[in-house]
PDB file of C-alpha atoms in Angstrom:
ATOM      1  CA  MET A   1      32.003 -27.772  35.638  1.00 44.00           C
ATOM      2  CA  PRO A   2      29.037 -25.985  37.163  1.00 45.00           C
ATOM      3  CA  GLY A   3      25.487 -26.465  35.916  1.00 46.00           C
ATOM      4  CA  MET A   4      23.190 -23.719  34.629  1.00 44.00           C
ATOM      5  CA  GLY A   5      22.128 -22.662  38.133  1.00 57.00           C
ATOM      6  CA  SER A   6      25.772 -22.316  39.080  1.00 80.00           C
ATOM      7  CA  PHE A   7      26.446 -20.306  35.917  1.00 82.00           C
ATOM      8  CA  ARG A   8      23.791 -17.792  36.955  1.00 91.00           C
ATOM      9  CA  HIS A   9      25.338 -17.687  40.403  1.00 92.00           C
ATOM     10  CA  VAL A  10      28.769 -17.011  38.872  1.00 92.00           C
ATOM     11  CA  GLU A  11      27.334 -14.114  36.869  1.00 94.00           C
ATOM     12  CA  LEU A  12      25.581 -12.721  39.948  1.00 95.00           C
ATOM     13  CA  LEU A  13      28.792 -12.851  41.974  1.00 95.00           C
ATOM     14  CA  ARG A  14      30.712 -11.146  39.160  1.00 95.00           C
ATOM     15  CA  ARG A  15      28.167  -8.318  38.956  1.00 97.00           C
ATOM     16  CA  ARG A  16      28.288  -7.886  42.717  1.00 98.00           C
ATOM     17  CA  ALA A  17      32.086  -7.823  42.647  1.00 98.00           C
ATOM     18  CA  ARG A  18      32.051  -5.054  40.037  1.00 98.00           C
ATOM     19  CA  ARG A  19      29.480  -3.071  42.025  1.00 98.00           C
ATOM     20  CA  PHE A  20      31.466  -3.407  45.240  1.00 98.00           C
ATOM     21  CA  LEU A  21      34.533  -2.150  43.371  1.00 98.00           C
ATOM     22  CA  SER A  22      32.528   0.801  42.088  1.00 98.00           C
ATOM     23  CA  TYR A  23      31.314   1.528  45.632  1.00 98.00           C
ATOM     24  CA  ALA A  24      34.894   1.264  46.902  1.00 98.00           C
ATOM     25  CA  GLU A  25      36.050   3.822  44.343  1.00 98.00           C
ATOM     26  CA  GLU A  26      33.157   6.120  45.245  1.00 98.00           C
ATOM     27  CA  ALA A  27      33.844   5.804  48.992  1.00 97.00           C
ATOM     28  CA  LEU A  28      37.518   6.555  48.356  1.00 98.00           C
ATOM     29  CA  GLY A  29      36.562   9.695  46.457  1.00 98.00           C
ATOM     30  CA  LEU A  30      34.290  10.769  49.319  1.00 98.00           C
ATOM     31  CA  GLY A  31      37.034  10.259  51.906  1.00 97.00           C
ATOM     32  CA  ASP A  32      35.291   7.300  53.559  1.00 95.00           C
ATOM     33  CA  TYR A  33      38.438   5.199  53.760  1.00 95.00           C
ATOM     34  CA  ASP A  34      37.081   2.484  56.034  1.00 93.00           C
ATOM     35  CA  LEU A  35      34.228   1.676  53.662  1.00 93.00           C
ATOM     36  CA  ALA A  36      36.526   1.955  50.648  1.00 96.00           C
ATOM     37  CA  CYS A  37      38.714  -0.783  52.134  1.00 95.00           C
ATOM     38  CA  PHE A  38      35.757  -2.917  53.193  1.00 94.00           C
ATOM     39  CA  TYR A  39      34.087  -2.667  49.775  1.00 96.00           C
ATOM     40  CA  ALA A  40      37.392  -3.385  48.047  1.00 97.00           C
ATOM     41  CA  ASP A  41      37.737  -6.581  50.069  1.00 96.00           C
ATOM     42  CA  GLN A  42      34.172  -7.606  49.212  1.00 96.00           C
ATOM     43  CA  ALA A  43      34.836  -6.999  45.519  1.00 98.00           C
ATOM     44  CA  ALA A  44      37.982  -9.103  45.618  1.00 97.00           C
ATOM     45  CA  GLN A  45      36.377 -11.938  47.580  1.00 96.00           C
ATOM     46  CA  LEU A  46      33.369 -12.153  45.283  1.00 96.00           C
ATOM     47  CA  ALA A  47      35.483 -12.112  42.132  1.00 97.00           C
ATOM     48  CA  VAL A  48      37.686 -14.952  43.378  1.00 96.00           C
ATOM     49  CA  LYS A  49      34.680 -16.922  44.644  1.00 96.00           C
ATOM     50  CA  ALA A  50      32.921 -16.517  41.287  1.00 95.00           C
ATOM     51  CA  CYS A  51      35.986 -17.883  39.536  1.00 93.00           C
ATOM     52  CA  LEU A  52      36.254 -20.791  41.965  1.00 94.00           C
ATOM     53  CA  LEU A  53      32.570 -21.572  41.490  1.00 94.00           C
ATOM     54  CA  ARG A  54      33.074 -21.590  37.731  1.00 91.00           C
ATOM     55  CA  LEU A  55      36.192 -23.764  38.001  1.00 89.00           C
ATOM     56  CA  THR A  56      34.886 -26.270  40.527  1.00 89.00           C
ATOM     57  CA  GLY A  57      31.109 -25.993  40.744  1.00 88.00           C
ATOM     58  CA  HIS A  58      31.506 -25.141  44.441  1.00 87.00           C
ATOM     59  CA  MET A  59      32.078 -21.926  46.332  1.00 83.00           C
ATOM     60  CA  PRO A  60      34.267 -22.036  49.437  1.00 83.00           C
ATOM     61  CA  ARG A  61      32.821 -20.606  52.621  1.00 84.00           C
ATOM     62  CA  VAL A  62      35.986 -18.816  53.665  1.00 83.00           C
ATOM     63  CA  HIS A  63      36.699 -15.106  53.579  1.00 81.00           C
ATOM     64  CA  GLY A  64      40.487 -14.827  53.592  1.00 90.00           C
ATOM     65  CA  LEU A  65      41.759 -13.713  50.208  1.00 94.00           C
ATOM     66  CA  ARG A  66      45.078 -15.487  50.603  1.00 95.00           C
ATOM     67  CA  GLU A  67      43.262 -18.740  51.367  1.00 95.00           C
ATOM     68  CA  LEU A  68      40.911 -18.218  48.415  1.00 96.00           C
ATOM     69  CA  LEU A  69      43.817 -17.514  46.080  1.00 96.00           C
ATOM     70  CA  GLY A  70      45.581 -20.629  47.372  1.00 95.00           C
ATOM     71  CA  ALA A  71      42.475 -22.672  46.550  1.00 94.00           C
ATOM     72  CA  MET A  72      42.325 -21.105  43.095  1.00 94.00           C
ATOM     73  CA  SER A  73      45.958 -21.924  42.460  1.00 95.00           C
ATOM     74  CA  ARG A  74      45.454 -25.543  43.572  1.00 94.00           C
ATOM     75  CA  HIS A  75      42.383 -25.981  41.358  1.00 92.00           C
ATOM     76  CA  LEU A  76      44.109 -24.495  38.327  1.00 93.00           C
ATOM     77  CA  SER A  77      47.064 -26.773  38.958  1.00 93.00           C
ATOM     78  CA  GLY A  78      44.677 -29.729  39.217  1.00 91.00           C
ATOM     79  CA  LEU A  79      43.306 -28.789  35.796  1.00 89.00           C
ATOM     80  CA  GLY A  80      46.842 -28.984  34.413  1.00 92.00           C
ATOM     81  CA  ARG A  81      47.114 -25.204  34.159  1.00 93.00           C
ATOM     82  CA  GLU A  82      50.380 -24.769  36.016  1.00 94.00           C
ATOM     83  CA  ASP A  83      50.972 -21.556  34.075  1.00 95.00           C
ATOM     84  CA  LEU A  84      47.812 -19.975  35.486  1.00 95.00           C
ATOM     85  CA  ALA A  85      48.333 -21.462  38.939  1.00 96.00           C
ATOM     86  CA  GLY A  86      51.789 -19.899  38.964  1.00 96.00           C
ATOM     87  CA  ARG A  87      50.373 -16.489  38.098  1.00 96.00           C
ATOM     88  CA  VAL A  88      47.922 -16.693  40.997  1.00 97.00           C
ATOM     89  CA  SER A  89      50.674 -17.757  43.396  1.00 96.00           C
ATOM     90  CA  ALA A  90      52.981 -15.006  42.155  1.00 97.00           C
ATOM     91  CA  PHE A  91      50.225 -12.399  42.585  1.00 97.00           C
ATOM     92  CA  ALA A  92      49.564 -13.611  46.134  1.00 97.00           C
ATOM     93  CA  ARG A  93      53.269 -13.465  47.004  1.00 96.00           C
ATOM     94  CA  GLU A  94      53.820 -10.063  45.414  1.00 97.00           C
ATOM     95  CA  HIS A  95      50.780  -8.543  47.132  1.00 97.00           C
ATOM     96  CA  ARG A  96      50.960 -10.371  50.453  1.00 96.00           C
ATOM     97  CA  ALA A  97      50.865  -7.209  52.578  1.00 94.00           C
ATOM     98  CA  GLY A  98      48.034  -5.667  50.565  1.00 94.00           C
ATOM     99  CA  LEU A  99      45.995  -8.868  50.707  1.00 95.00           C
ATOM    100  CA  SER A 100      46.493  -8.919  54.471  1.00 93.00           C
ATOM    101  CA  ARG A 101      45.225  -5.339  54.634  1.00 92.00           C
ATOM    102  CA  LEU A 102      42.140  -6.268  52.627  1.00 92.00           C
ATOM    103  CA  GLU A 103      41.506  -9.197  54.956  1.00 91.00           C
ATOM    104  CA  GLU A 104      41.920  -6.851  57.909  1.00 91.00           C
ATOM    105  CA  ALA A 105      39.343  -4.511  56.368  1.00 90.00           C
ATOM    106  CA  TYR A 106      36.836  -7.364  56.321  1.00 82.00           C
ATOM    107  CA  VAL A 107      37.237  -7.968  60.073  1.00 80.00           C
ATOM    108  CA  ALA A 108      37.721  -4.324  61.041  1.00 76.00           C
ATOM    109  CA  GLY A 109      34.594  -3.280  59.179  1.00 64.00           C
ATOM    110  CA  ARG A 110      32.573  -5.479  61.493  1.00 67.00           C
ATOM    111  CA  TYR A 111      34.332  -5.770  64.813  1.00 67.00           C
ATOM    112  CA  LEU A 112      37.291  -3.459  65.346  1.00 65.00           C
ATOM    113  CA  ALA A 113      37.802   0.197  66.130  1.00 65.00           C
ATOM    114  CA  ARG A 114      40.419   0.288  63.344  1.00 77.00           C
ATOM    115  CA  GLU A 115      40.335   3.265  60.993  1.00 89.00           C
ATOM    116  CA  PHE A 116      42.066   3.267  57.626  1.00 92.00           C
ATOM    117  CA  GLU A 117      44.084   6.140  56.201  1.00 94.00           C
ATOM    118  CA  ARG A 118      43.788   7.502  52.673  1.00 97.00           C
ATOM    119  CA  GLU A 119      46.960   5.774  51.459  1.00 97.00           C
ATOM    120  CA  GLU A 120      45.740   2.433  52.788  1.00 95.00           C
ATOM    121  CA  ALA A 121      42.373   2.876  51.103  1.00 96.00           C
ATOM    122  CA  GLU A 122      44.041   3.794  47.808  1.00 98.00           C
ATOM    123  CA  GLU A 123      46.126   0.619  48.048  1.00 97.00           C
ATOM    124  CA  CYS A 124      43.068  -1.521  48.869  1.00 97.00           C
ATOM    125  CA  VAL A 125      41.064  -0.180  45.937  1.00 98.00           C
ATOM    126  CA  ARG A 126      44.014  -0.482  43.534  1.00 98.00           C
ATOM    127  CA  LEU A 127      44.680  -4.056  44.647  1.00 98.00           C
ATOM    128  CA  ALA A 128      41.018  -5.052  44.306  1.00 98.00           C
ATOM    129  CA  ARG A 129      40.988  -3.545  40.800  1.00 98.00           C
ATOM    130  CA  GLU A 130      44.111  -5.540  39.883  1.00 97.00           C
ATOM    131  CA  LEU A 131      42.701  -8.730  41.346  1.00 97.00           C
ATOM    132  CA  LEU A 132      39.418  -8.423  39.448  1.00 97.00           C
ATOM    133  CA  ALA A 133      41.371  -7.888  36.220  1.00 97.00           C
ATOM    134  CA  LEU A 134      43.600 -10.883  36.968  1.00 96.00           C
ATOM    135  CA  VAL A 135      40.637 -13.146  37.709  1.00 95.00           C
ATOM    136  CA  GLU A 136      38.921 -12.121  34.485  1.00 93.00           C
ATOM    137  CA  GLU A 137      42.110 -12.740  32.502  1.00 93.00           C
ATOM    138  CA  LEU A 138      42.659 -16.135  34.161  1.00 92.00           C
ATOM    139  CA  GLU A 139      39.099 -17.235  33.438  1.00 88.00           C
ATOM    140  CA  GLY A 140      39.514 -16.202  29.828  1.00 87.00           C
ATOM    141  CA  ALA A 141      42.701 -18.243  29.573  1.00 89.00           C
ATOM    142  CA  ALA A 142      41.278 -21.249  31.443  1.00 84.00           C
ATOM    143  CA  PHE A 143      38.078 -21.368  29.421  1.00 81.00           C
ATOM    144  CA  GLY A 144      39.380 -20.024  26.107  1.00 75.00           C
ATOM    145  CA  GLN A 145      37.214 -16.917  26.126  1.00 60.00           C
ATOM    146  CA  GLY A 146      36.760 -13.573  27.888  1.00 46.00           C
ATOM    147  CA  GLY A 147      35.968 -13.790  31.590  1.00 41.00           C
ATOM    148  CA  GLY A 148      33.321 -11.112  31.651  1.00 42.00           C
TER     149      GLY A 148
END
């Protein structure tokens, strides 16, 4: 389990994740679909990384959501929480295409001439919202309290 410094880091990452989600929703409302997708990806990444930091005391230096969710599932399984690990794996399978789109937004926001459409941005923001809720619920179940 992480020490006090790590706990503060977890809280910081959670706050940033929530702010990025708020920015994603605002960008979506303004019709800035590229930034909505990029911010949604950042929100999702930070939420998962905060949970992994809380679970393991370490934060992975990867950016792919599917890889991060795989790590989360493995760590939960290692803690004997097969029920929670299964929920993470099921979420990743069910939302494979959307997670890929979020990952694409991370790269496209920096390097590509890719532009996102409104429907894609709506999906990215919705998926990030669902993932933040799932992470909070999983933390609550893993630690016997609310995640936020």
